[in-house]
Coordinates of C-alpha atoms in Angstrom, one line a residue:
X1 CA -0.2 -0.1 0.2
X2 CA 1.5 3.1 -1.0
X3 CA 2.3 6.1 2.0
X4 CA 1.5 8.8 -0.9
X5 CA -2.2 10.9 0.4
X6 CA -4.3 11.1 -2.1
X7 CA -5.0 14.2 -3.7
X8 CA -7.3 16.7 -1.5
X9 CA -10.7 16.4 -2.9
X10 CA -11.3 19.8 -5.5
X11 CA -13.8 22.4 -3.8
X12 CA -17.3 23.0 -5.5
X13 CA -19.5 25.5 -5.1
X14 CA -22.6 26.4 -6.8
X15 CA -22.2 30.1 -8.5
X16 CA -26.0 31.7 -8.3
X17 CA -24.1 34.3 -10.6
X18 CA -23.4 31.3 -13.5
X19 CA -26.3 29.4 -12.1
X20 CA -23.4 25.7 -12.1
X21 CA -20.8 24.3 -10.0
X22 CA -17.9 25.6 -10.2
X23 CA -14.6 24.6 -8.4
X24 CA -13.7 27.0 -6.1
X25 CA -10.7 29.2 -7.6
X26 CA -9.2 32.1 -4.6
X27 CA -8.4 35.4 -6.2
X28 CA -5.3 34.9 -3.8
X29 CA -3.7 32.1 -3.5
X30 CA -4.2 30.5 -0.2
X31 CA -6.9 33.0 0.9
X32 CA -10.6 32.8 0.9
X33 CA -12.0 35.8 1.3
X34 CA -15.7 36.0 2.1
X35 CA -18.6 38.5 2.7
X36 CA -21.8 37.9 4.2
X37 CA -25.2 40.1 4.3
X38 CA -25.7 40.5 8.1
X39 CA -29.5 41.4 9.9
X40 CA -30.5 44.4 9.8
X41 CA -30.5 45.2 14.0
X42 CA -34.5 46.4 13.8
X43 CA -36.2 43.6 15.4
X44 CA -34.6 40.2 16.9
X45 CA -33.9 37.3 14.2
X46 CA -36.5 34.5 13.1
X47 CA -34.6 31.0 12.9
X48 CA -35.3 31.2 9.0
X49 CA -32.6 33.9 9.6
X50 CA -30.4 31.9 11.5
X51 CA -30.1 29.5 8.5
X52 CA -27.7 31.8 6.5
X53 CA -25.2 32.1 9.3
X54 CA -25.4 28.2 10.3
X55 CA -25.0 27.8 6.3
X56 CA -22.1 30.6 5.7
X57 CA -20.7 29.3 9.0
X58 CA -20.4 25.7 7.5
X59 CA -18.3 27.2 4.3
X60 CA -15.9 29.2 6.1
X61 CA -15.5 26.3 8.5
X62 CA -15.0 24.3 4.7
X63 CA -12.7 26.2 3.6
X64 CA -10.3 26.2 6.9
X65 CA -10.7 22.2 6.9
X66 CA -9.7 22.5 3.3
X67 CA -6.3 24.6 4.2
X68 CA -6.9 28.8 3.3
X69 CA -6.9 31.5 5.2
X70 CA -10.1 32.6 6.1
X71 CA -11.1 36.1 6.2
X72 CA -15.1 36.8 7.0
X73 CA -16.9 39.5 7.6
X74 CA -20.4 39.7 8.7
X75 CA -22.4 43.3 8.3
X76 CA -24.4 44.7 11.1
X77 CA -27.0 47.1 9.4
X78 CA -28.3 49.7 11.0
X79 CA -29.6 52.3 8.6
X80 CA -30.5 52.4 5.3
X81 CA -33.0 49.6 4.9
X82 CA -36.7 50.3 4.3
X83 CA -39.5 48.1 5.0
X84 CA -39.7 47.2 1.4
X85 CA -36.4 45.5 -0.2
X86 CA -37.2 47.0 -3.4
X87 CA -36.4 50.5 -1.9
X88 CA -38.9 52.1 -0.7
X89 CA -41.3 52.3 2.4
X90 CA -40.3 53.0 5.8
X91 CA -36.7 52.8 7.4
X92 CA -37.0 50.5 9.6
X93 CA -34.9 51.2 12.0
X94 CA -36.5 54.4 12.9
X95 CA -40.1 52.9 12.6
X96 CA -39.1 50.2 15.3
X97 CA -37.7 53.3 16.8
X98 CA -40.6 54.9 16.8
X99 CA -42.6 52.3 18.2
X100 CA -41.0 51.2 20.6
X101 CA -40.2 55.1 22.3
X102 CA -36.6 54.2 21.7
X103 CA -33.1 56.0 20.6
X104 CA -32.6 54.3 17.0
X105 CA -29.0 53.9 18.8
X106 CA -30.4 51.7 21.2
X107 CA -32.9 50.3 19.0
X108 CA -29.6 49.6 17.5
X109 CA -26.9 48.5 20.0
X110 CA -30.3 46.3 21.7
X111 CA -30.8 43.7 18.6
X112 CA -27.1 43.4 17.4
X113 CA -26.6 42.7 21.0
X114 CA -29.3 39.8 20.6
X115 CA -28.5 38.7 17.0
X116 CA -25.0 38.3 18.8
X117 CA -26.1 36.0 21.8
X118 CA -27.5 33.7 18.1
X119 CA -24.6 33.7 16.9
X120 CA -23.2 32.0 20.0
X121 CA -25.5 29.8 21.0
X122 CA -25.3 28.7 17.4
X123 CA -22.0 27.6 17.4
X124 CA -21.2 29.7 14.5
X125 CA -17.2 30.6 14.2
X126 CA -17.1 34.6 14.6
X127 CA -15.7 36.0 11.6
X128 CA -12.7 38.3 10.8
X129 CA -14.4 41.2 11.3
X130 CA -18.1 42.4 12.3
X131 CA -19.1 45.7 9.4
X132 CA -21.1 48.3 11.2
X133 CA -22.9 50.6 8.5
X134 CA -23.1 53.8 10.4
X135 CA -18.8 53.6 10.8
X136 CA -18.8 53.2 6.9
X137 CA -21.5 56.9 6.3
X138 CA -18.3 58.6 5.2
X139 CA -17.0 55.8 2.8
X140 CA -20.1 55.5 1.3
X141 CA -20.3 59.5 0.6
X142 CA -17.1 58.8 -1.0
X143 CA -18.3 55.7 -3.1
X144 CA -21.5 57.3 -4.6
X145 CA -19.4 60.4 -5.9
X146 CA -17.2 58.2 -7.3
X147 CA -20.3 56.9 -9.4
X148 CA -23.3 59.7 -8.9
X149 CA -21.7 62.3 -12.7
X150 CA -21.8 58.7 -15.0
X151 CA -24.6 56.8 -13.2
X152 CA -26.7 58.5 -11.3
X153 CA -29.7 61.2 -11.4
X154 CA -30.6 63.4 -8.4
X155 CA -34.6 64.0 -8.0
X156 CA -35.8 65.8 -4.7
X157 CA -36.4 62.0 -2.6
X158 CA -33.0 60.9 -3.6
X159 CA -30.1 60.4 -5.5
X160 CA -30.7 57.0 -7.7
X161 CA -28.5 54.4 -9.9
X162 CA -30.1 54.2 -13.3
X163 CA -29.6 50.0 -14.2
X164 CA -29.6 50.8 -17.6
X165 CA -25.6 52.3 -17.6
X166 CA -23.9 48.8 -16.3
X167 CA -24.6 45.5 -18.7
X168 CA -26.6 42.3 -17.5
X169 CA -28.7 44.6 -15.0
X170 CA -30.2 41.7 -12.2
X171 CA -28.4 38.7 -14.2
X172 CA -28.1 37.1 -11.0
X173 CA -31.8 37.2 -10.2
X174 CA -33.9 34.3 -10.5
X175 CA -35.5 33.9 -14.2
X176 CA -39.1 33.7 -12.7
X177 CA -38.3 37.7 -12.7
X178 CA -38.2 37.9 -16.4
X179 CA -41.5 37.2 -17.0
X180 CA -42.6 39.3 -14.6
X181 CA -41.1 42.3 -16.0
X182 CA -41.9 41.8 -19.0
X183 CA -46.3 41.3 -17.7
X184 CA -45.5 45.2 -16.5
X185 CA -44.6 46.6 -19.0
X186 CA -48.0 45.0 -20.6
X187 CA -50.1 46.3 -18.6
X188 CA -47.7 49.8 -18.4
X189 CA -49.2 49.2 -22.0
X190 CA -52.5 48.5 -21.9
X191 CA -53.4 51.3 -19.1
X192 CA -51.8 53.8 -21.2
X193 CA -54.5 52.9 -23.8
X194 CA -57.1 53.0 -21.5
X195 CA -57.0 56.2 -20.2
X196 CA -57.6 57.6 -23.8
X197 CA -60.9 55.8 -23.6
X198 CA -62.8 58.7 -23.5
X199 CA -65.8 57.4 -21.6
X200 CA -64.8 57.1 -18.0
X201 CA -66.7 53.8 -17.6
X202 CA -65.7 52.4 -20.2
X203 CA -61.8 53.5 -19.7
X204 CA -63.0 52.3 -16.4
X205 CA -63.9 48.4 -17.4
X206 CA -60.4 48.3 -19.5
X207 CA -57.9 49.6 -17.0
X208 CA -60.2 47.1 -14.6
X209 CA -59.7 44.0 -17.0
X210 CA -56.2 44.7 -18.5
X211 CA -54.8 44.6 -14.6
X212 CA -56.7 41.5 -13.7
X213 CA -55.9 39.6 -17.1
X214 CA -52.8 40.7 -16.4
X215 CA -51.6 39.8 -13.1
X216 CA -53.2 36.4 -13.7
X217 CA -51.6 35.7 -17.1
X218 CA -48.2 36.5 -14.6
X219 CA -49.9 34.1 -12.2
X220 CA -50.0 31.3 -14.5
X221 CA -46.8 32.3 -16.4
X222 CA -44.9 32.2 -12.6
X223 CA -45.3 29.9 -10.4
X224 CA -43.6 31.0 -7.6
X225 CA -44.4 34.4 -8.4
X226 CA -44.2 36.5 -4.4
X227 CA -47.0 38.5 -3.9
X228 CA -44.0 40.8 -3.5
X229 CA -44.5 40.9 -7.1
X230 CA -48.4 41.6 -7.3
X231 CA -48.0 44.7 -5.1
X232 CA -45.1 46.1 -7.3
X233 CA -46.9 45.7 -10.3
X234 CA -49.9 47.3 -8.4
X235 CA -48.0 50.4 -7.6
X236 CA -48.4 51.5 -10.9
X237 CA -51.6 51.4 -10.8
X238 CA -53.4 55.1 -10.5
X239 CA -56.8 55.1 -7.9
X240 CA -60.3 54.0 -9.5
X241 CA -63.6 55.4 -8.3
X242 CA -64.7 51.3 -8.0
X243 CA -61.0 50.5 -6.2
X244 CA -62.6 48.6 -3.8
X245 CA -64.8 46.3 -6.0
X246 CA -61.5 46.4 -8.1
X247 CA -59.6 44.9 -4.6
X248 CA -62.1 42.3 -4.1
X249 CA -62.0 40.7 -8.0
X250 CA -58.2 40.5 -7.9
X251 CA -57.9 39.1 -4.2
X252 CA -60.3 36.3 -5.8
X253 CA -58.4 35.8 -8.4
X254 CA -54.6 35.7 -7.2
X255 CA -56.3 33.9 -3.8
X256 CA -54.9 36.1 -1.1
X257 CA -56.8 38.4 1.8
X258 CA -57.7 42.1 0.2
X259 CA -55.9 42.9 3.3
X260 CA -52.2 41.9 1.5
X261 CA -53.2 43.4 -1.6
X262 CA -54.1 46.2 -0.1
X263 CA -50.8 46.8 1.8
X264 CA -49.1 47.9 -1.1
X265 CA -46.9 51.0 -1.3
X266 CA -47.0 54.2 -3.9
X267 CA -44.7 54.1 -6.9
X268 CA -42.3 57.0 -7.3
X269 CA -42.9 58.3 -10.2
X270 CA -39.6 60.4 -10.4
X271 CA -38.0 57.1 -10.7
X272 CA -36.7 57.1 -14.9
X273 CA -36.5 53.1 -14.5
X274 CA -39.0 51.5 -12.2
X275 CA -35.4 48.9 -11.1
X276 CA -33.8 52.3 -10.3
X277 CA -32.8 52.4 -6.8
X278 CA -31.8 54.7 -4.1
X279 CA -27.8 55.2 -2.9
X280 CA -28.6 58.0 -1.1
X281 CA -32.6 58.9 0.8
X282 CA -32.7 62.7 1.2
X283 CA -34.3 63.8 4.3
X284 CA -37.3 65.6 3.0
X285 CA -37.8 69.1 3.8
X286 CA -38.6 70.5 7.2
X287 CA -38.1 67.1 8.8
X288 CA -35.3 65.2 10.9
X289 CA -34.1 61.9 11.7
X290 CA -32.4 60.2 14.1
X291 CA -29.8 59.2 11.8
X292 CA -29.0 61.6 9.2
X293 CA -25.4 62.7 7.8
X294 CA -24.2 65.7 5.4
X295 CA -23.9 65.0 1.4
X296 CA -23.4 66.5 -1.8
X297 CA -26.7 65.4 -2.4
X298 CA -27.3 67.1 0.6
X299 CA -28.8 65.8 3.9
X300 CA -30.0 62.0 4.6
X301 CA -29.0 58.7 4.8
X302 CA -27.5 56.0 2.9
X303 CA -30.0 53.5 0.8
X304 CA -29.3 50.0 1.8
X305 CA -27.7 48.2 -1.0
X306 CA -24.9 50.9 -1.3
X307 CA -23.2 49.5 2.2
X308 CA -23.0 45.9 1.0
X309 CA -21.1 47.5 -1.9
X310 CA -18.7 49.6 0.5
X311 CA -18.0 48.0 3.2
X312 CA -17.1 44.4 1.6
X313 CA -15.0 46.7 -0.4
X314 CA -13.6 48.9 1.8
X315 CA -12.7 45.2 4.0
X316 CA -11.6 42.2 1.1
X317 CA -11.2 44.6 -2.0
X318 CA -12.3 44.6 -5.4
X319 CA -12.4 41.3 -6.7
X320 CA -13.0 38.3 -3.6
X321 CA -13.8 35.1 -3.8
X322 CA -17.4 34.7 -2.0
X323 CA -20.2 37.1 -1.3
X324 CA -23.4 34.7 0.6
X325 CA -26.7 35.3 2.1
X326 CA -30.5 34.2 1.9
X327 CA -32.8 33.4 -1.5
X328 CA -34.6 36.6 -0.5
X329 CA -31.2 38.1 -1.5
X330 CA -31.0 37.2 -5.2
X331 CA -33.4 38.9 -6.4
X332 CA -33.3 43.2 -5.4
X333 CA -30.7 43.8 -3.3
X334 CA -28.0 41.4 -4.3
X335 CA -28.2 42.4 -7.7
X336 CA -28.6 46.5 -7.7
X337 CA -25.2 45.1 -5.3
X338 CA -23.7 44.3 -7.8
X339 CA -24.4 46.9 -10.0
X340 CA -22.6 49.5 -7.9
X341 CA -19.4 47.4 -8.0
X342 CA -19.7 47.5 -11.6
X343 CA -20.2 51.4 -12.0
X344 CA -17.6 51.7 -9.7
X345 CA -14.7 49.3 -11.2
X346 CA -15.3 50.7 -15.1
X347 CA -16.0 47.1 -14.5
X348 CA -17.6 45.7 -17.9
X349 CA -20.5 42.9 -18.4
X350 CA -21.4 39.8 -15.7
X351 CA -19.6 37.2 -18.5
X352 CA -16.5 37.5 -16.0
X353 CA -18.2 37.4 -12.7
X354 CA -15.3 39.0 -10.9
X355 CA -16.0 42.1 -12.5
X356 CA -19.7 42.0 -9.6
X357 CA -17.6 42.3 -7.0
X358 CA -17.0 39.0 -6.2
X359 CA -16.5 35.8 -8.4
X360 CA -18.6 33.7 -6.7
X361 CA -22.5 34.3 -5.4
X362 CA -23.9 31.7 -2.8
X363 CA -27.6 31.7 -1.4
X364 CA -29.0 29.4 0.9
X365 CA -32.5 28.6 0.7
X366 CA -35.6 29.4 2.4
X367 CA -37.1 27.1 6.3
X368 CA -40.4 27.0 5.7
X369 CA -42.4 26.6 8.2
X370 CA -46.5 25.8 7.4
X371 CA -47.7 27.9 10.3
X372 CA -47.0 31.4 9.4
X373 CA -44.6 31.7 12.3
X374 CA -41.9 33.3 10.7
X375 CA -42.7 36.5 9.6
X376 CA -41.8 39.2 11.7
X377 CA -44.7 41.3 10.2
X378 CA -47.0 38.9 12.3
X379 CA -46.0 40.2 15.7
X380 CA -45.1 36.3 17.3
X381 CA -42.7 34.6 15.5
X382 CA -40.2 32.1 15.8
X383 CA -37.2 33.1 17.0
X384 CA -34.3 31.2 18.3
X385 CA -35.2 31.9 22.0
X386 CA -38.5 30.6 21.5
X387 CA -36.9 27.4 20.9
X388 CA -35.2 27.3 23.6
X389 CA -37.8 28.1 25.8
X390 CA -39.8 25.0 24.9
X391 CA -36.7 23.5 26.0
X392 CA -34.6 23.2 23.0
X393 CA -30.9 22.9 22.6
X394 CA -30.1 25.9 20.2
X395 CA -27.5 23.3 19.3
X396 CA -31.1 21.3 17.8
X397 CA -31.5 23.7 15.1
X398 CA -28.0 23.7 14.2
X399 CA -28.2 19.7 13.2
X400 CA -31.4 20.6 11.7
X401 CA -30.1 23.1 9.0
X402 CA -26.8 20.3 8.6
X403 CA -29.4 17.3 7.8
X404 CA -30.5 19.8 4.6
X405 CA -28.7 20.8 1.7
X406 CA -28.0 24.6 2.3
X407 CA -29.6 24.9 -0.7
X408 CA -32.6 22.7 0.1
X409 CA -35.5 24.4 1.0
X410 CA -36.2 23.3 4.7
X411 CA -39.7 22.5 6.3
X412 CA -39.3 23.2 10.1
X413 CA -41.3 21.7 12.3
X414 CA -41.3 20.5 16.6
X415 CA -41.1 17.2 15.1
X416 CA -38.5 17.5 13.0
X417 CA -36.5 19.4 15.8
X418 CA -36.8 17.2 18.1
X419 CA -35.9 14.3 16.1
X420 CA -33.0 16.1 15.4
X421 CA -32.4 16.7 19.1
X422 CA -31.8 12.8 19.4
X423 CA -29.5 12.3 16.8
X424 CA -27.2 15.2 18.3
X425 CA -27.6 13.2 22.0
X426 CA -26.7 9.6 20.5
X427 CA -23.7 11.3 18.9
X428 CA -23.0 12.8 22.1
X429 CA -23.5 9.3 23.8
X430 CA -21.3 7.5 22.1
X431 CA -18.4 10.1 22.0
X432 CA -18.4 10.1 26.3
X433 CA -18.1 6.5 25.9
X434 CA -15.1 6.5 23.7
X435 CA -13.8 9.7 25.7
X436 CA -13.6 7.4 29.0
X437 CA -12.0 4.4 27.3
X438 CA -8.3 7.3 26.7
X439 CA -6.6 7.0 29.7
X440 CA -5.7 10.2 30.8
X441 CA -2.3 12.3 29.3
X442 CA 0.8 11.9 31.7
X443 CA 2.6 15.4 30.6
X444 CA 5.7 13.2 28.9
X445 CA 4.8 12.1 25.2
X446 CA 1.6 13.2 24.7
X447 CA -0.5 13.5 21.3
X448 CA -0.1 16.2 19.2
X449 CA -3.0 18.7 19.2
X450 CA -5.6 18.4 17.0
X451 CA -4.9 16.7 13.1
X452 CA -7.4 16.3 9.6
X453 CA -7.3 19.6 8.5
X454 CA -9.4 21.5 12.5
X455 CA -7.6 25.0 11.8
X456 CA -5.2 25.8 14.6
X457 CA -7.7 28.8 15.2
X458 CA -10.5 30.7 15.4
X459 CA -11.2 34.3 13.9
X460 CA -11.0 35.5 17.7
X461 CA -7.7 33.7 18.7
X462 CA -9.2 31.3 20.7
X463 CA -7.8 27.5 19.9
X464 CA -10.6 25.7 17.8
X465 CA -13.3 23.4 20.0
X466 CA -10.7 20.0 18.0
X467 CA -8.2 21.2 19.8
X468 CA -8.8 21.6 23.0
X469 CA -7.9 17.5 23.5
X470 CA -5.0 16.1 23.4
X471 CA -5.2 13.8 20.0
X472 CA -2.9 11.8 17.9
X473 CA -3.4 12.0 13.9
X474 CA -6.0 9.7 12.9
X475 CA -4.8 6.0 11.8
X476 CA -4.5 4.7 8.8
X477 CA -8.2 3.0 9.1
X478 CA -9.8 5.8 9.3
X479 CA -8.1 7.6 6.0
X480 CA -11.2 6.4 3.9
X481 CA -13.7 7.7 5.8
X482 CA -11.8 10.9 6.3
X483 CA -11.7 10.9 2.4
X484 CA -15.0 10.9 1.9
X485 CA -15.8 13.1 4.1
X486 CA -13.5 15.9 2.6
X487 CA -15.2 15.2 -0.6
X488 CA -18.9 15.1 0.8
X489 CA -18.1 19.0 2.2
X490 CA -15.7 19.4 -1.1
X491 CA -19.4 19.0 -3.0
X492 CA -20.9 22.1 -2.8
X493 CA -20.8 21.5 1.4
X494 CA -23.1 18.5 1.0
X495 CA -23.4 18.4 5.0
X496 CA -26.0 15.3 5.2
X497 CA -23.5 13.0 3.4
X498 CA -21.2 14.3 6.4
X499 CA -23.2 13.4 9.0
X500 CA -23.2 9.8 7.7
X501 CA -19.9 9.6 7.7
X502 CA -19.3 11.0 10.6
X503 CA -21.8 8.5 12.4
X504 CA -20.2 5.9 10.1
X505 CA -17.0 6.3 11.9
X506 CA -18.8 7.0 15.2
X507 CA -19.8 3.4 14.5
X508 CA -16.4 1.3 13.8
X509 CA -15.9 -0.7 16.7
X510 CA -11.6 -2.9 17.1
X511 CA -9.7 0.5 17.0
X512 CA -7.8 3.0 18.7
X513 CA -10.4 5.2 20.4
X514 CA -8.1 8.3 20.8
X515 CA -7.2 8.0 17.0
X516 CA -11.3 7.7 16.1
X517 CA -11.5 10.6 18.3
X518 CA -9.1 12.3 16.5
X519 CA -11.2 11.1 13.5
X520 CA -14.8 12.5 14.8
X521 CA -12.3 15.9 15.9
X522 CA -11.5 16.7 12.2
X523 CA -15.1 16.5 10.8
X524 CA -16.5 18.3 13.7
X525 CA -14.1 21.4 12.7
X526 CA -16.5 21.5 9.4
X527 CA -19.8 20.5 11.1
X528 CA -19.5 22.7 14.6
X529 CA -21.6 20.3 17.0
X530 CA -19.1 20.8 19.4
X531 CA -19.7 17.0 20.1
X532 CA -16.2 17.5 22.4
X533 CA -17.3 19.5 24.5
X534 CA -20.5 19.2 25.4
X535 CA -22.0 16.5 27.5
X536 CA -25.7 15.5 27.0
X537 CA -26.4 16.8 29.8
X538 CA -26.2 20.4 28.4
X539 CA -28.2 19.6 26.2
X540 CA -31.4 19.1 28.7
X541 CA -33.4 22.2 29.0
X542 CA -35.5 23.2 31.1
X543 CA -38.3 24.5 29.4
X544 CA -39.8 28.1 31.2
X545 CA -43.4 26.7 32.0
X546 CA -41.8 23.2 33.7
X547 CA -42.9 22.3 36.9
X548 CA -40.0 21.4 38.0
X549 CA -36.5 21.2 38.1
X550 CA -33.8 19.7 36.3
X551 CA -32.1 19.2 39.7
X552 CA -35.3 17.7 41.2
X553 CA -36.2 15.2 37.5
X554 CA -32.9 14.0 38.0
X555 CA -33.2 12.8 41.8
X556 CA -36.5 10.6 40.6
X557 CA -34.8 9.6 38.2
X558 CA -32.1 8.3 40.5
X559 CA -34.5 7.0 42.8
X560 CA -36.2 5.1 40.3
X561 CA -33.1 3.3 39.3
X562 CA -33.2 2.2 43.6
X563 CA -36.3 0.9 42.5
X564 CA -35.9 -0.5 39.7
X565 CA -33.1 -2.2 41.3
X566 CA -35.4 -3.5 43.9
X567 CA -38.1 -4.5 41.8
X568 CA -40.5 -2.3 43.3
X569 CA -42.7 -2.0 39.9
X570 CA -45.5 -0.6 41.8
X571 CA -43.6 2.4 43.1
X572 CA -42.5 2.1 39.9
X573 CA -45.7 3.3 38.3
X574 CA -46.1 5.6 41.1
X575 CA -43.4 7.7 40.2
X576 CA -43.5 8.0 36.2
X577 CA -47.4 9.2 37.1
X578 CA -46.3 11.7 39.6
X579 CA -43.4 12.7 36.8
X580 CA -46.0 12.5 34.4
X581 CA -48.4 14.6 36.2
X582 CA -45.7 17.4 36.4
X583 CA -45.1 17.2 32.7
X584 CA -42.4 15.0 32.4
X585 CA -42.1 11.8 30.8
X586 CA -39.6 9.3 31.3
X587 CA -37.9 6.0 28.8
X588 CA -37.3 3.2 30.8
X589 CA -34.5 1.5 29.1
X590 CA -33.5 4.1 26.5
X591 CA -30.5 3.2 25.3
X592 CA -29.4 6.7 26.1
X593 CA -29.2 6.0 28.9
X594 CA -32.7 6.5 31.4
X595 CA -33.6 9.5 29.1
X596 CA -36.4 11.7 30.6
X597 CA -38.0 14.8 28.6
X598 CA -40.5 18.0 29.2

């Protein structure tokens, strides 16, 4: 058998810009520079938001595992993001500050800390840098000045970017938007023809018929056309005398509620093109904002899209390697960001992907929750703290994310979360048993730390979890498994397969326990489940409304073991009933070792 190591599997990632798998080729040899769109800190993140950061963390861990020097940047948006991603509505930060009667700076700080707490709870590594939008406003103004003459026009409301001044605008967006834009053009043409009709009643009827027919056609052509698309189409509609009846008819056609349709945003008639977007929003005359700055275009604030272009360029430089975000960014935010990058760099079309500012654009798919509690507008939504309040450890949600490919929709359910928690517990039980078989270090000739591609330090300088236990380098018996694991994560971050390989190693018999643990540590450096530092006891979280404390439950379980040893089955039954009355389910004989749950 040859001692020559097998060549590492090439890292292939799906580039949303080209819509194909591509081998990762860094801009700078041996380095990986990654920018991730972070949260707008006007509210708590919901668990769907956090899926994007678990995905970005797995990407970063994989790049480290593959030996690249990683520089990962995540931004914090504390200004400029409007209630409609298509550059309309109110500023999310200003709106929340007014609703809570607090300073916008206090709002930003509170929700930033809440987001960071979720990052820590999900074992997401710290990036090389957090970029805070308000720290970069002077740089944003300079960036805007560089592109204003050739690519922008000024109105009473804002400095707008003209999307017709760059090549291939919107190429990144889902192709379903192309028929939508064509339908928009048809609506405008039909409405213009209808307005030319002299007879008011005939004019009204022609307008109504045109809009309903064309929007119904949009629904047929674009199966996944989202409600915002309908609202955007309605934004060109002038108020009608019988608008109440019109919206009732249209709601029936689209099978949505009238309230959803009526919640629409008025158009900005100053825009030259529907897709144009503000890179600087002026403070209206006679008003003042809590966050505003002086600029060549008057006092105001930057647009959301401008922020990411500026912060990614300032920290990583153009072009950098990978830009990540949720799939919702792929339709509007990221195409606008790309257009700004092209303009700043005086770049050509997107046939050369580096003209976009990044070589690759990667997006995770949605987390789907059927009850409708993923929307923050509902007032009650699924956040990580709610999972904790119900007794689920945050790492169970991380496991749930890893069980699905990042580009697949992931359906959330409480049963699915419970199954992910059970899988995590079984892994931890096996690792605890494995640790018990490893003799403690003597202090002399100890095994070197880490191995198998685990990073030597995290971004914040702390040793990674897998380096905290002295371990040998895994022996040859583990090489095929490590190669298969590497192949899985190198195949567009295929974590479901990687988890399966991990469990195969976990099940191996008659192998050196220290080497086995080293192999598992190397894999967990990518999975990020913290399996070498977490115990099953750590996963037991007392639900917020539980009637018993964890110590009381554990004492009852110990008492049950005594009763079982005494074969006192009537007392065992009474004890079970007492626990059940307080919401504790005991699983006698469970292979996890007398497990219980609330």
